[in-house]
C-alpha positions as MATLAB code, in Angstrom:
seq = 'XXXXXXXXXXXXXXXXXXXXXXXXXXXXXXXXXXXXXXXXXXXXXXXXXXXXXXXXXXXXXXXXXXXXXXXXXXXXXXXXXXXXXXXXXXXXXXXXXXXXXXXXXXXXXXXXXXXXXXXXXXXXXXXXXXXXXXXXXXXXXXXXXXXXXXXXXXXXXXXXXXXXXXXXXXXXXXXXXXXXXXXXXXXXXXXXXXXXXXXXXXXXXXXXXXXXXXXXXXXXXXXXXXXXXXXXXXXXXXXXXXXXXXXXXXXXXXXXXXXXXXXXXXXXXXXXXXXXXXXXXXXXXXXXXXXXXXXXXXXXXXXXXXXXXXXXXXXXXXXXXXXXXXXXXXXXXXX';
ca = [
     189.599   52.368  -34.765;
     187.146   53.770  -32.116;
     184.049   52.962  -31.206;
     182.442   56.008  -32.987;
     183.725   54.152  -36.630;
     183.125   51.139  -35.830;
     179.410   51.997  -35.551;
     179.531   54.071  -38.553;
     180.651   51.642  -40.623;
     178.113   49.160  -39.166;
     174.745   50.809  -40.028;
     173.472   48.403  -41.635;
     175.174   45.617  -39.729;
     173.497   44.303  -36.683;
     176.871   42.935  -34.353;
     175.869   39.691  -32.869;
     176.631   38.409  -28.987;
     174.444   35.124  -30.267;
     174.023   32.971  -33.204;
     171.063   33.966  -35.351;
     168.423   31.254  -35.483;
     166.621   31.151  -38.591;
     169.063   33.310  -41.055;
     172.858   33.763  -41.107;
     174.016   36.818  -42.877;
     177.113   36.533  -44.841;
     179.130   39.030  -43.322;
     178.512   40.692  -39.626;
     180.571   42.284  -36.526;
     180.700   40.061  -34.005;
     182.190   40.689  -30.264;
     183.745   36.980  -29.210;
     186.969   36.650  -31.102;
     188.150   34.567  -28.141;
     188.615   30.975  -30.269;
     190.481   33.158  -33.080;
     193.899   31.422  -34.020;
     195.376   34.597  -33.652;
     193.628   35.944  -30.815;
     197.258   35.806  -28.612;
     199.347   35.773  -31.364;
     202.547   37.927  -30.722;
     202.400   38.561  -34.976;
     199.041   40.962  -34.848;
     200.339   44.446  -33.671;
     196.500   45.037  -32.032;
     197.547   48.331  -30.566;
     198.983   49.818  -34.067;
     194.689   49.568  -35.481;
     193.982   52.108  -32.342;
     195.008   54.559  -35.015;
     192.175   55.662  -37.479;
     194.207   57.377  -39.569;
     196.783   54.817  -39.974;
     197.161   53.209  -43.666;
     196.356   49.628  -42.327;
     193.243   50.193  -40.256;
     192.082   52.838  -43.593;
     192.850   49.423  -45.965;
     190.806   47.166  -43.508;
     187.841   48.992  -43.206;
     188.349   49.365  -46.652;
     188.458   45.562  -46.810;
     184.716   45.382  -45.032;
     182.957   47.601  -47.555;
     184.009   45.327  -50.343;
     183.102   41.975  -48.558;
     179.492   43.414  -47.317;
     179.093   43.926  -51.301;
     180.684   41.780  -52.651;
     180.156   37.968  -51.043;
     179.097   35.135  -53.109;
     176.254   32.963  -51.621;
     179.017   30.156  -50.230;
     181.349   32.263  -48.176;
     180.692   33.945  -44.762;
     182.564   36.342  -42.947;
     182.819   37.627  -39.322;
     184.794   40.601  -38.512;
     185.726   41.974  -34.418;
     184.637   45.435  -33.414;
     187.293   45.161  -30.808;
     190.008   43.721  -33.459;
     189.678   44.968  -36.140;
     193.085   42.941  -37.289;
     191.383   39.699  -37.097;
     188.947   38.218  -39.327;
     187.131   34.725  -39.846;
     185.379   33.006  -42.659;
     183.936   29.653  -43.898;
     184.328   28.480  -47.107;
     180.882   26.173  -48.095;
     182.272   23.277  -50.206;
     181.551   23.829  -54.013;
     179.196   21.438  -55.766;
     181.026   19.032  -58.017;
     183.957   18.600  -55.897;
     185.172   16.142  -53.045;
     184.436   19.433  -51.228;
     180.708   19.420  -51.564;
     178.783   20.284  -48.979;
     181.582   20.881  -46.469;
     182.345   23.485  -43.893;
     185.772   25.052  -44.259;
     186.816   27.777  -41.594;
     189.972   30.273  -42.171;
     191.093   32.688  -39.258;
     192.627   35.815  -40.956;
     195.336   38.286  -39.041;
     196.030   41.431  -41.057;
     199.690   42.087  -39.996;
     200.730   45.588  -39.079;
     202.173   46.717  -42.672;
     199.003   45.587  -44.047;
     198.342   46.256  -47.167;
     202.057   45.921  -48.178;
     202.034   42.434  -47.306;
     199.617   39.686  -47.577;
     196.974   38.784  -44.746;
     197.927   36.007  -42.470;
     195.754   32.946  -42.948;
     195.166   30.142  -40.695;
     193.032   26.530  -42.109;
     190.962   24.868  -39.251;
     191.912   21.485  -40.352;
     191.365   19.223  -37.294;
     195.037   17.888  -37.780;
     193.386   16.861  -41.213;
     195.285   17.104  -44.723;
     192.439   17.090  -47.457;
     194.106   19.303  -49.683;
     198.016   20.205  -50.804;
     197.389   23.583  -50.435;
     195.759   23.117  -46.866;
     198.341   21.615  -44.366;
     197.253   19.531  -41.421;
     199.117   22.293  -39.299;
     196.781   25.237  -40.657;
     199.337   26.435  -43.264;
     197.863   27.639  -46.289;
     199.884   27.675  -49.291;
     198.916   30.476  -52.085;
     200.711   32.513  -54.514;
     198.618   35.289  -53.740;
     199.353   34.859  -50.057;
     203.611   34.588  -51.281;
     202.991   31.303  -49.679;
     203.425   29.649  -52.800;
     205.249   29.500  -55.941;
     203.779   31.886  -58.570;
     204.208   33.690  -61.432;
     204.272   37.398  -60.643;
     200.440   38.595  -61.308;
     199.536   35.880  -59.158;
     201.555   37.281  -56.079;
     200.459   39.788  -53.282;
     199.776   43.712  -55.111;
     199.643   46.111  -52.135;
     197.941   48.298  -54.836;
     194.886   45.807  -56.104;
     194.583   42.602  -54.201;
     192.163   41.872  -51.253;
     190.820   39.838  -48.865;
     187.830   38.642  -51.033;
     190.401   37.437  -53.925;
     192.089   35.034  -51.523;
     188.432   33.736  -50.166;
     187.649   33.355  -53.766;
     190.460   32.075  -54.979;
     190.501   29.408  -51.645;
     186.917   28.702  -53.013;
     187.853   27.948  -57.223;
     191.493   27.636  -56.994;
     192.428   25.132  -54.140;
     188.893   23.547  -53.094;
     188.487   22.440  -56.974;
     187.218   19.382  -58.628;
     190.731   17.803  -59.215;
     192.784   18.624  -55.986;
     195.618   16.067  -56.723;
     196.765   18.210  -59.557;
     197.022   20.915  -57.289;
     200.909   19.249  -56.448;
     203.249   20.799  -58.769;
     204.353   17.432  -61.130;
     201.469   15.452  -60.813;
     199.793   16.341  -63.821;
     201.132   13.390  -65.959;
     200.014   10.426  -63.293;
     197.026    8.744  -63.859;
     193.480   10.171  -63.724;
     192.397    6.945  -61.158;
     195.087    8.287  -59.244;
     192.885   11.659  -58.879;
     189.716    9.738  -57.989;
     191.695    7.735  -55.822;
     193.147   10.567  -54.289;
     189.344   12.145  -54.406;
     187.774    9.558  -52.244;
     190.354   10.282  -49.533;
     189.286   13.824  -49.833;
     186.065   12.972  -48.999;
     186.491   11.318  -46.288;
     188.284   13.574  -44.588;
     185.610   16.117  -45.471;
     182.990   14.016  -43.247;
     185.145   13.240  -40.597;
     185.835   17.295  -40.795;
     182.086   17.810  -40.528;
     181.524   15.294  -37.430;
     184.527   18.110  -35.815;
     182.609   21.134  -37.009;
     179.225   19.448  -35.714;
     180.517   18.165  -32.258;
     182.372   21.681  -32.164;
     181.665   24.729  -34.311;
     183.649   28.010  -34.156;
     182.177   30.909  -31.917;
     180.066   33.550  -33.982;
     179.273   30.408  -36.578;
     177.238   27.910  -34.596;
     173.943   29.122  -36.153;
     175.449   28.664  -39.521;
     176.435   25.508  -38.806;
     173.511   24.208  -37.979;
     171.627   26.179  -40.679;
     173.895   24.342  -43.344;
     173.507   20.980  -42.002;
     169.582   20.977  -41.288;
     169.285   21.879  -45.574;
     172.209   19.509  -46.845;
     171.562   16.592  -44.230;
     169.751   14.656  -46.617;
     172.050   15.580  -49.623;
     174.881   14.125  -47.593;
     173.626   10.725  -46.818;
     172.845    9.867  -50.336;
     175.904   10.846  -51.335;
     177.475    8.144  -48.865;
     175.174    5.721  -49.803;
     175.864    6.192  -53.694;
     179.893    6.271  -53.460;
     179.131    3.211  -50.969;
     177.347    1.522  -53.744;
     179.399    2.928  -56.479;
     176.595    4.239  -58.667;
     178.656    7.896  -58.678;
     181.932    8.931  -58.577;
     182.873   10.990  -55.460;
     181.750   14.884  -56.466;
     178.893   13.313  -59.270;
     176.410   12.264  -56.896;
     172.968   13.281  -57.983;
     170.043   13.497  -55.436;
     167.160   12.167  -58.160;
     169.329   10.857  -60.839;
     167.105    7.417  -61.103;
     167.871    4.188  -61.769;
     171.274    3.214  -60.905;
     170.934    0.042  -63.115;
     173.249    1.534  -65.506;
     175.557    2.134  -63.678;
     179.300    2.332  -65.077;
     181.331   -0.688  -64.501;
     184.477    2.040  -63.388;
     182.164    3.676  -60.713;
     181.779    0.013  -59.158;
     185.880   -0.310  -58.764;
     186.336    1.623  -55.806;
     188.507   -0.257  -53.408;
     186.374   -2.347  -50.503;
     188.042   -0.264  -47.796;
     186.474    3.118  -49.415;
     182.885    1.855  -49.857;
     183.674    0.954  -45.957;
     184.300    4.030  -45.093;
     181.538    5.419  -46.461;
     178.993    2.969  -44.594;
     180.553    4.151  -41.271;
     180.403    7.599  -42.370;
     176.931    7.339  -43.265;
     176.070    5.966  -39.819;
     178.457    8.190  -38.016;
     176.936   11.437  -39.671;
     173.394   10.144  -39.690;
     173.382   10.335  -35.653;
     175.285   13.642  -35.826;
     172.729   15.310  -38.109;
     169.686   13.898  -35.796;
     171.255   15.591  -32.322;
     171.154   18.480  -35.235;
     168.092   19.115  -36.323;
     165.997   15.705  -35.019;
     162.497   15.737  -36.602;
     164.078   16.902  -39.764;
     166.831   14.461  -39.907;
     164.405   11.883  -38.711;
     162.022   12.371  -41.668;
     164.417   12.941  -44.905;
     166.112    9.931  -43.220;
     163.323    7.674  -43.793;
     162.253    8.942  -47.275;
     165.576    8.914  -48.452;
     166.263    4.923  -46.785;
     163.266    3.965  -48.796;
     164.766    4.478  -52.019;
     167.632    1.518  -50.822;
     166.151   -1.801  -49.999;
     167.953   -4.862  -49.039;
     168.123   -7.161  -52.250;
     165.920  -10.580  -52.056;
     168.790  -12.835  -52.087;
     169.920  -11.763  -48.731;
     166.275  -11.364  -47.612;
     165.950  -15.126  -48.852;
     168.986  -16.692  -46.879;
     168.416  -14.612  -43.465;
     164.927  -15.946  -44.056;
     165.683  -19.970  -44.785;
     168.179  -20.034  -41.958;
     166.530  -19.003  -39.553;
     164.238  -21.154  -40.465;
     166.921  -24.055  -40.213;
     167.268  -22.844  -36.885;
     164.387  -22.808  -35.133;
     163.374  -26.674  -36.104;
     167.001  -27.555  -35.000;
     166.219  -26.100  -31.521;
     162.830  -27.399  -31.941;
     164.233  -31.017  -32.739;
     166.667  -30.685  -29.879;
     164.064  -29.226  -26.851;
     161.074  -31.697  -28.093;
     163.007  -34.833  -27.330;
     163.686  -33.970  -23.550;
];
Protein backbone atom coordinates (compact mmCIF):
# COMPACT_ATOMS: atom_id res chain seq x y z
CA UNK A 1 0.00 0.00 0.00
CA UNK A 2 1.60 3.47 -0.63
CA UNK A 3 1.90 6.22 1.22
CA UNK A 4 -0.85 8.15 -0.72
CA UNK A 5 -3.57 5.26 0.89
CA UNK A 6 -2.28 5.00 3.79
CA UNK A 7 -3.10 8.68 4.43
CA UNK A 8 -6.37 8.36 2.84
CA UNK A 9 -7.52 5.90 4.86
CA UNK A 10 -6.19 7.75 7.95
CA UNK A 11 -8.18 11.04 7.86
CA UNK A 12 -9.47 10.86 10.75
CA UNK A 13 -6.63 8.98 12.40
CA UNK A 14 -3.87 10.95 13.90
CA UNK A 15 -0.55 8.20 13.55
CA UNK A 16 1.34 8.43 16.73
CA UNK A 17 5.48 8.51 17.15
CA UNK A 18 4.48 8.93 21.15
CA UNK A 19 2.09 7.66 23.63
CA UNK A 20 -0.88 9.98 24.13
CA UNK A 21 -1.03 11.35 27.66
CA UNK A 22 -4.37 11.96 28.82
CA UNK A 23 -6.60 9.78 26.18
CA UNK A 24 -5.84 6.55 24.28
CA UNK A 25 -7.92 6.02 21.25
CA UNK A 26 -8.97 2.57 20.52
CA UNK A 27 -7.61 2.10 17.28
CA UNK A 28 -4.63 4.36 15.57
CA UNK A 29 -1.57 4.02 12.95
CA UNK A 30 1.34 3.92 14.63
CA UNK A 31 5.09 3.96 13.04
CA UNK A 32 7.29 1.63 15.69
CA UNK A 33 6.35 -1.93 14.95
CA UNK A 34 9.90 -2.78 16.04
CA UNK A 35 8.80 -5.08 19.38
CA UNK A 36 6.10 -6.85 16.99
CA UNK A 37 6.43 -10.77 17.34
CA UNK A 38 6.42 -10.88 13.82
CA UNK A 39 8.37 -7.99 12.94
CA UNK A 40 11.36 -10.59 11.39
CA UNK A 41 9.27 -13.30 10.92
CA UNK A 42 10.16 -15.21 7.62
CA UNK A 43 5.96 -16.16 7.60
CA UNK A 44 4.74 -12.32 6.71
CA UNK A 45 5.38 -11.92 2.89
CA UNK A 46 5.88 -7.80 3.66
CA UNK A 47 6.78 -7.15 0.08
CA UNK A 48 3.48 -8.99 -1.44
CA UNK A 49 1.17 -5.70 0.64
CA UNK A 50 3.40 -3.24 -1.76
CA UNK A 51 0.57 -4.13 -4.09
CA UNK A 52 -2.68 -1.99 -3.70
CA UNK A 53 -4.56 -3.85 -5.82
CA UNK A 54 -3.75 -7.14 -4.44
CA UNK A 55 -6.78 -9.16 -2.69
CA UNK A 56 -4.91 -9.26 0.73
CA UNK A 57 -3.83 -5.66 1.20
CA UNK A 58 -7.85 -4.75 -0.37
CA UNK A 59 -9.14 -7.33 2.72
CA UNK A 60 -6.80 -5.54 5.29
CA UNK A 61 -7.64 -2.18 4.76
CA UNK A 62 -10.86 -3.56 4.62
CA UNK A 63 -10.13 -5.01 8.06
CA UNK A 64 -9.30 -1.20 9.49
CA UNK A 65 -12.61 0.34 8.45
CA UNK A 66 -14.48 -2.22 10.44
CA UNK A 67 -12.26 -2.02 13.64
CA UNK A 68 -12.28 2.06 13.60
CA UNK A 69 -16.25 1.37 13.75
CA UNK A 70 -16.66 -1.19 15.25
CA UNK A 71 -14.42 -1.54 18.74
CA UNK A 72 -15.99 -2.20 21.98
CA UNK A 73 -14.78 0.03 24.91
CA UNK A 74 -12.17 -2.95 26.22
CA UNK A 75 -10.14 -3.67 23.15
CA UNK A 76 -7.45 -1.47 21.47
CA UNK A 77 -5.83 -1.75 18.34
CA UNK A 78 -2.63 -0.43 16.64
CA UNK A 79 -2.06 -0.91 13.06
CA UNK A 80 1.73 -0.02 10.96
CA UNK A 81 1.64 2.44 8.11
CA UNK A 82 4.80 0.79 7.02
CA UNK A 83 3.27 -2.93 7.58
CA UNK A 84 0.38 -3.03 6.88
CA UNK A 85 0.56 -7.10 7.53
CA UNK A 86 1.06 -6.64 11.13
CA UNK A 87 -1.30 -5.67 13.70
CA UNK A 88 -1.44 -5.41 17.66
CA UNK A 89 -4.13 -5.31 20.24
CA UNK A 90 -4.90 -5.55 24.01
CA UNK A 91 -7.57 -7.29 25.30
CA UNK A 92 -8.82 -5.32 28.88
CA UNK A 93 -9.83 -8.19 31.22
CA UNK A 94 -13.72 -8.53 31.44
CA UNK A 95 -15.41 -7.80 34.75
CA UNK A 96 -16.56 -10.94 36.49
CA UNK A 97 -13.75 -13.04 35.49
CA UNK A 98 -10.22 -14.08 36.92
CA UNK A 99 -9.41 -11.75 34.00
CA UNK A 100 -10.62 -8.54 35.51
CA UNK A 101 -8.84 -5.74 35.18
CA UNK A 102 -5.93 -7.26 33.24
CA UNK A 103 -3.89 -6.25 30.26
CA UNK A 104 -3.77 -8.87 27.53
CA UNK A 105 -1.61 -8.05 24.33
CA UNK A 106 -1.96 -10.17 20.88
CA UNK A 107 0.52 -9.45 17.89
CA UNK A 108 -1.42 -10.26 14.64
CA UNK A 109 0.49 -11.23 11.10
CA UNK A 110 -1.95 -11.39 8.19
CA UNK A 111 -0.22 -14.09 6.03
CA UNK A 112 0.11 -13.53 2.32
CA UNK A 113 -3.19 -15.53 1.15
CA UNK A 114 -5.00 -13.52 3.58
CA UNK A 115 -8.25 -13.66 3.60
CA UNK A 116 -8.24 -17.38 2.56
CA UNK A 117 -6.64 -18.29 5.65
CA UNK A 118 -6.86 -17.17 9.14
CA UNK A 119 -4.62 -14.26 10.67
CA UNK A 120 -1.62 -15.36 12.56
CA UNK A 121 -1.91 -14.63 16.26
CA UNK A 122 0.71 -14.38 18.79
CA UNK A 123 -0.33 -14.15 23.09
CA UNK A 124 2.25 -12.01 25.08
CA UNK A 125 2.19 -14.35 27.92
CA UNK A 126 5.46 -13.70 29.84
CA UNK A 127 6.18 -17.57 29.68
CA UNK A 128 2.77 -17.50 31.66
CA UNK A 129 -0.15 -20.18 31.11
CA UNK A 130 -3.41 -18.50 32.56
CA UNK A 131 -5.61 -19.90 30.14
CA UNK A 132 -5.93 -23.41 27.92
CA UNK A 133 -6.49 -21.58 25.04
CA UNK A 134 -3.40 -19.20 25.69
CA UNK A 135 -0.09 -21.24 25.75
CA UNK A 136 2.90 -20.09 27.74
CA UNK A 137 4.73 -20.15 24.24
CA UNK A 138 2.23 -17.48 22.63
CA UNK A 139 0.11 -20.14 20.83
CA UNK A 140 -3.37 -19.34 20.67
CA UNK A 141 -5.73 -22.05 20.19
CA UNK A 142 -9.23 -21.08 18.34
CA UNK A 143 -11.55 -22.73 16.06
CA UNK A 144 -11.94 -19.68 14.26
CA UNK A 145 -8.19 -19.35 13.93
CA UNK A 146 -8.26 -23.60 12.65
CA UNK A 147 -6.16 -23.68 15.71
CA UNK A 148 -8.64 -25.59 17.41
CA UNK A 149 -11.13 -28.23 17.20
CA UNK A 150 -14.50 -26.91 15.90
CA UNK A 151 -17.51 -27.55 14.42
CA UNK A 152 -17.58 -26.09 10.92
CA UNK A 153 -19.39 -22.48 11.41
CA UNK A 154 -16.97 -21.95 13.99
CA UNK A 155 -13.89 -22.32 11.56
CA UNK A 156 -12.07 -19.63 9.38
CA UNK A 157 -14.84 -18.24 6.28
CA UNK A 158 -12.60 -16.39 3.80
CA UNK A 159 -16.05 -14.96 2.78
CA UNK A 160 -17.42 -13.49 6.40
CA UNK A 161 -14.98 -13.73 9.22
CA UNK A 162 -12.61 -10.93 10.50
CA UNK A 163 -10.22 -9.70 12.60
CA UNK A 164 -12.72 -8.12 15.12
CA UNK A 165 -14.56 -11.70 15.55
CA UNK A 166 -11.35 -13.29 16.80
CA UNK A 167 -10.66 -10.07 19.26
CA UNK A 168 -14.16 -10.61 20.33
CA UNK A 169 -14.35 -13.91 20.54
CA UNK A 170 -10.59 -13.84 22.57
CA UNK A 171 -12.58 -11.32 24.78
CA UNK A 172 -16.17 -13.70 25.59
CA UNK A 173 -15.01 -16.97 24.42
CA UNK A 174 -11.53 -17.78 26.00
CA UNK A 175 -11.03 -14.87 28.71
CA UNK A 176 -14.54 -16.08 30.34
CA UNK A 177 -15.73 -16.50 33.82
CA UNK A 178 -15.09 -20.34 33.95
CA UNK A 179 -11.73 -20.90 32.02
CA UNK A 180 -11.17 -24.51 33.32
CA UNK A 181 -14.05 -25.67 31.25
CA UNK A 182 -12.45 -24.27 28.42
CA UNK A 183 -10.36 -28.04 28.31
CA UNK A 184 -12.33 -30.30 26.25
CA UNK A 185 -13.55 -33.15 29.17
CA UNK A 186 -13.49 -31.17 32.07
CA UNK A 187 -16.94 -30.30 32.26
CA UNK A 188 -17.97 -33.16 34.68
CA UNK A 189 -15.06 -32.36 37.51
CA UNK A 190 -15.94 -30.46 40.29
CA UNK A 191 -16.98 -26.78 40.36
CA UNK A 192 -14.09 -26.14 43.43
CA UNK A 193 -11.94 -27.48 40.92
CA UNK A 194 -12.88 -24.26 38.67
CA UNK A 195 -12.36 -21.83 41.56
CA UNK A 196 -9.39 -23.61 42.36
CA UNK A 197 -8.23 -23.46 39.03
CA UNK A 198 -9.61 -19.58 39.09
CA UNK A 199 -7.36 -18.40 41.82
CA UNK A 200 -4.35 -19.62 39.83
CA UNK A 201 -5.68 -17.55 37.05
CA UNK A 202 -5.47 -14.72 38.99
CA UNK A 203 -2.44 -14.84 40.02
CA UNK A 204 -0.91 -15.13 37.06
CA UNK A 205 -2.95 -12.16 35.89
CA UNK A 206 -1.01 -9.87 38.58
CA UNK A 207 2.18 -11.24 38.13
CA UNK A 208 1.26 -10.52 34.18
CA UNK A 209 0.49 -6.93 35.15
CA UNK A 210 3.85 -6.35 37.31
CA UNK A 211 5.46 -7.55 33.37
CA UNK A 212 3.20 -5.18 31.50
CA UNK A 213 3.99 -2.36 34.22
CA UNK A 214 7.85 -2.88 34.48
CA UNK A 215 7.60 -3.30 30.53
CA UNK A 216 4.72 -2.28 28.28
CA UNK A 217 4.60 -2.88 24.49
CA UNK A 218 5.72 0.11 22.16
CA UNK A 219 2.67 2.26 20.82
CA UNK A 220 0.73 1.09 24.30
CA UNK A 221 2.67 2.65 27.14
CA UNK A 222 0.14 5.51 27.51
CA UNK A 223 -2.58 2.99 27.73
CA UNK A 224 -0.96 1.25 30.14
CA UNK A 225 -0.59 3.65 32.38
CA UNK A 226 -4.03 5.18 31.64
CA UNK A 227 -5.59 1.71 32.73
CA UNK A 228 -3.66 1.32 35.80
CA UNK A 229 -3.93 5.02 37.25
CA UNK A 230 -8.25 4.28 37.05
CA UNK A 231 -8.22 0.48 38.21
CA UNK A 232 -5.25 0.86 40.82
CA UNK A 233 -7.51 1.07 43.58
CA UNK A 234 -10.00 -1.57 42.18
CA UNK A 235 -7.08 -3.96 42.16
CA UNK A 236 -5.89 -3.78 45.67
CA UNK A 237 -9.21 -4.46 47.17
CA UNK A 238 -9.64 -7.14 45.19
CA UNK A 239 -6.32 -8.71 46.75
CA UNK A 240 -7.22 -7.78 49.98
CA UNK A 241 -10.83 -9.43 49.73
CA UNK A 242 -9.66 -12.90 48.05
CA UNK A 243 -6.81 -12.51 50.85
CA UNK A 244 -9.48 -12.36 53.41
CA UNK A 245 -11.89 -14.54 51.65
CA UNK A 246 -14.92 -12.27 51.80
CA UNK A 247 -15.25 -12.85 47.66
CA UNK A 248 -14.61 -15.37 45.42
CA UNK A 249 -11.90 -14.55 42.81
CA UNK A 250 -13.99 -12.52 39.81
CA UNK A 251 -16.97 -11.39 42.70
CA UNK A 252 -15.09 -8.81 44.35
CA UNK A 253 -17.17 -5.74 44.90
CA UNK A 254 -15.51 -2.29 45.55
CA UNK A 255 -18.48 -1.02 48.21
CA UNK A 256 -20.19 -4.21 48.87
CA UNK A 257 -20.21 -3.50 52.91
CA UNK A 258 -19.93 -5.49 55.64
CA UNK A 259 -18.08 -8.58 55.09
CA UNK A 260 -19.54 -10.04 58.37
CA UNK A 261 -21.58 -12.32 56.38
CA UNK A 262 -19.43 -13.60 54.72
CA UNK A 263 -19.90 -17.29 53.23
CA UNK A 264 -18.19 -19.95 55.12
CA UNK A 265 -17.00 -21.47 51.27
CA UNK A 266 -15.39 -18.03 50.37
CA UNK A 267 -13.19 -18.47 53.69
CA UNK A 268 -11.77 -22.10 52.32
CA UNK A 269 -9.30 -20.94 50.04
CA UNK A 270 -6.09 -22.78 50.62
CA UNK A 271 -3.39 -20.71 53.03
CA UNK A 272 -0.90 -20.64 50.15
CA UNK A 273 -3.56 -18.59 47.87
CA UNK A 274 -4.55 -15.97 50.48
CA UNK A 275 -0.48 -15.78 50.54
CA UNK A 276 -0.20 -15.02 47.39
CA UNK A 277 -2.47 -12.51 47.36
CA UNK A 278 -0.77 -10.52 50.38
CA UNK A 279 2.48 -10.48 48.30
CA UNK A 280 0.64 -9.50 45.34
CA UNK A 281 -0.98 -6.78 47.05
CA UNK A 282 2.37 -5.43 48.23
CA UNK A 283 4.15 -6.24 45.06
CA UNK A 284 1.50 -4.28 42.89
CA UNK A 285 0.92 -1.59 45.46
CA UNK A 286 4.69 -0.27 44.82
CA UNK A 287 4.24 -0.88 41.07
CA UNK A 288 1.10 1.26 40.82
CA UNK A 289 2.87 4.19 43.03
CA UNK A 290 6.15 4.44 40.47
CA UNK A 291 2.72 4.63 38.21
CA UNK A 292 0.82 7.23 38.96
CA UNK A 293 2.31 8.32 42.74
CA UNK A 294 -0.03 10.95 44.27
CA UNK A 295 -2.90 8.98 42.95
CA UNK A 296 -1.83 5.66 44.12
CA UNK A 297 -0.70 7.29 47.28
CA UNK A 298 -4.17 8.67 48.12
CA UNK A 299 -6.79 5.75 47.04
CA UNK A 300 -4.11 3.73 48.92
CA UNK A 301 -4.82 5.25 52.14
CA UNK A 302 -8.65 5.57 51.81
CA UNK A 303 -8.96 2.25 50.67
CA UNK A 304 -6.32 0.78 53.85
CA UNK A 305 -8.73 2.50 56.13
CA UNK A 306 -11.53 0.36 55.45
CA UNK A 307 -9.05 -2.84 56.89
CA UNK A 308 -7.88 -2.41 60.40
CA UNK A 309 -5.86 -4.76 62.37
CA UNK A 310 -8.33 -6.68 64.78
CA UNK A 311 -7.91 -5.84 68.74
CA UNK A 312 -6.75 -9.17 69.68
CA UNK A 313 -3.55 -8.78 67.86
CA UNK A 314 -3.46 -5.06 68.80
CA UNK A 315 -3.86 -6.44 72.50
CA UNK A 316 -0.92 -9.07 72.51
CA UNK A 317 1.70 -6.80 70.44
CA UNK A 318 0.61 -4.34 73.09
CA UNK A 319 1.00 -6.62 76.55
CA UNK A 320 4.28 -7.99 75.30
CA UNK A 321 5.93 -5.43 74.73
CA UNK A 322 5.00 -4.41 77.70
CA UNK A 323 6.53 -7.71 79.26
CA UNK A 324 9.49 -6.59 77.63
CA UNK A 325 10.44 -3.48 78.52
CA UNK A 326 10.15 -4.20 82.56
CA UNK A 327 12.26 -7.39 81.82
CA UNK A 328 15.03 -5.13 80.39
CA UNK A 329 14.11 -2.69 82.95
CA UNK A 330 14.51 -5.42 85.80
CA UNK A 331 17.72 -6.59 84.20
CA UNK A 332 19.63 -2.85 83.54
CA UNK A 333 18.29 -1.42 87.11
CA UNK A 334 20.18 -3.98 89.13
CA UNK A 335 23.72 -3.13 87.63
Amino acid sequence: MDSGEVKELATDTIINTEPEQNHFKQFDISVDYSDHHYAKSNLSGCECFNNAGSNATKSITREWKILQKNLPESIYVRVYEQRIDLLSAVIVGPAGTPYHDGLFFFDILFPISYPNDPPLVYYHSHGLRLNPNLHANGLVCLSLLNTWVGRKEEKWNPSESTILQVLLSLQALVLNQKPFYNEPGLQSLRESDSRNYNNEVFVLSCKTMTYILRKPPKNFEGFVKEHFRGRASFILGACKAYMKGSALVGGYQEYSGSNSETPSIYKKESKHFKSQMGNFHFALKGAFTKNAPLDLYLAAIELDRNFRIPDWIVYVITIGACYLFFVLYDKYSRK
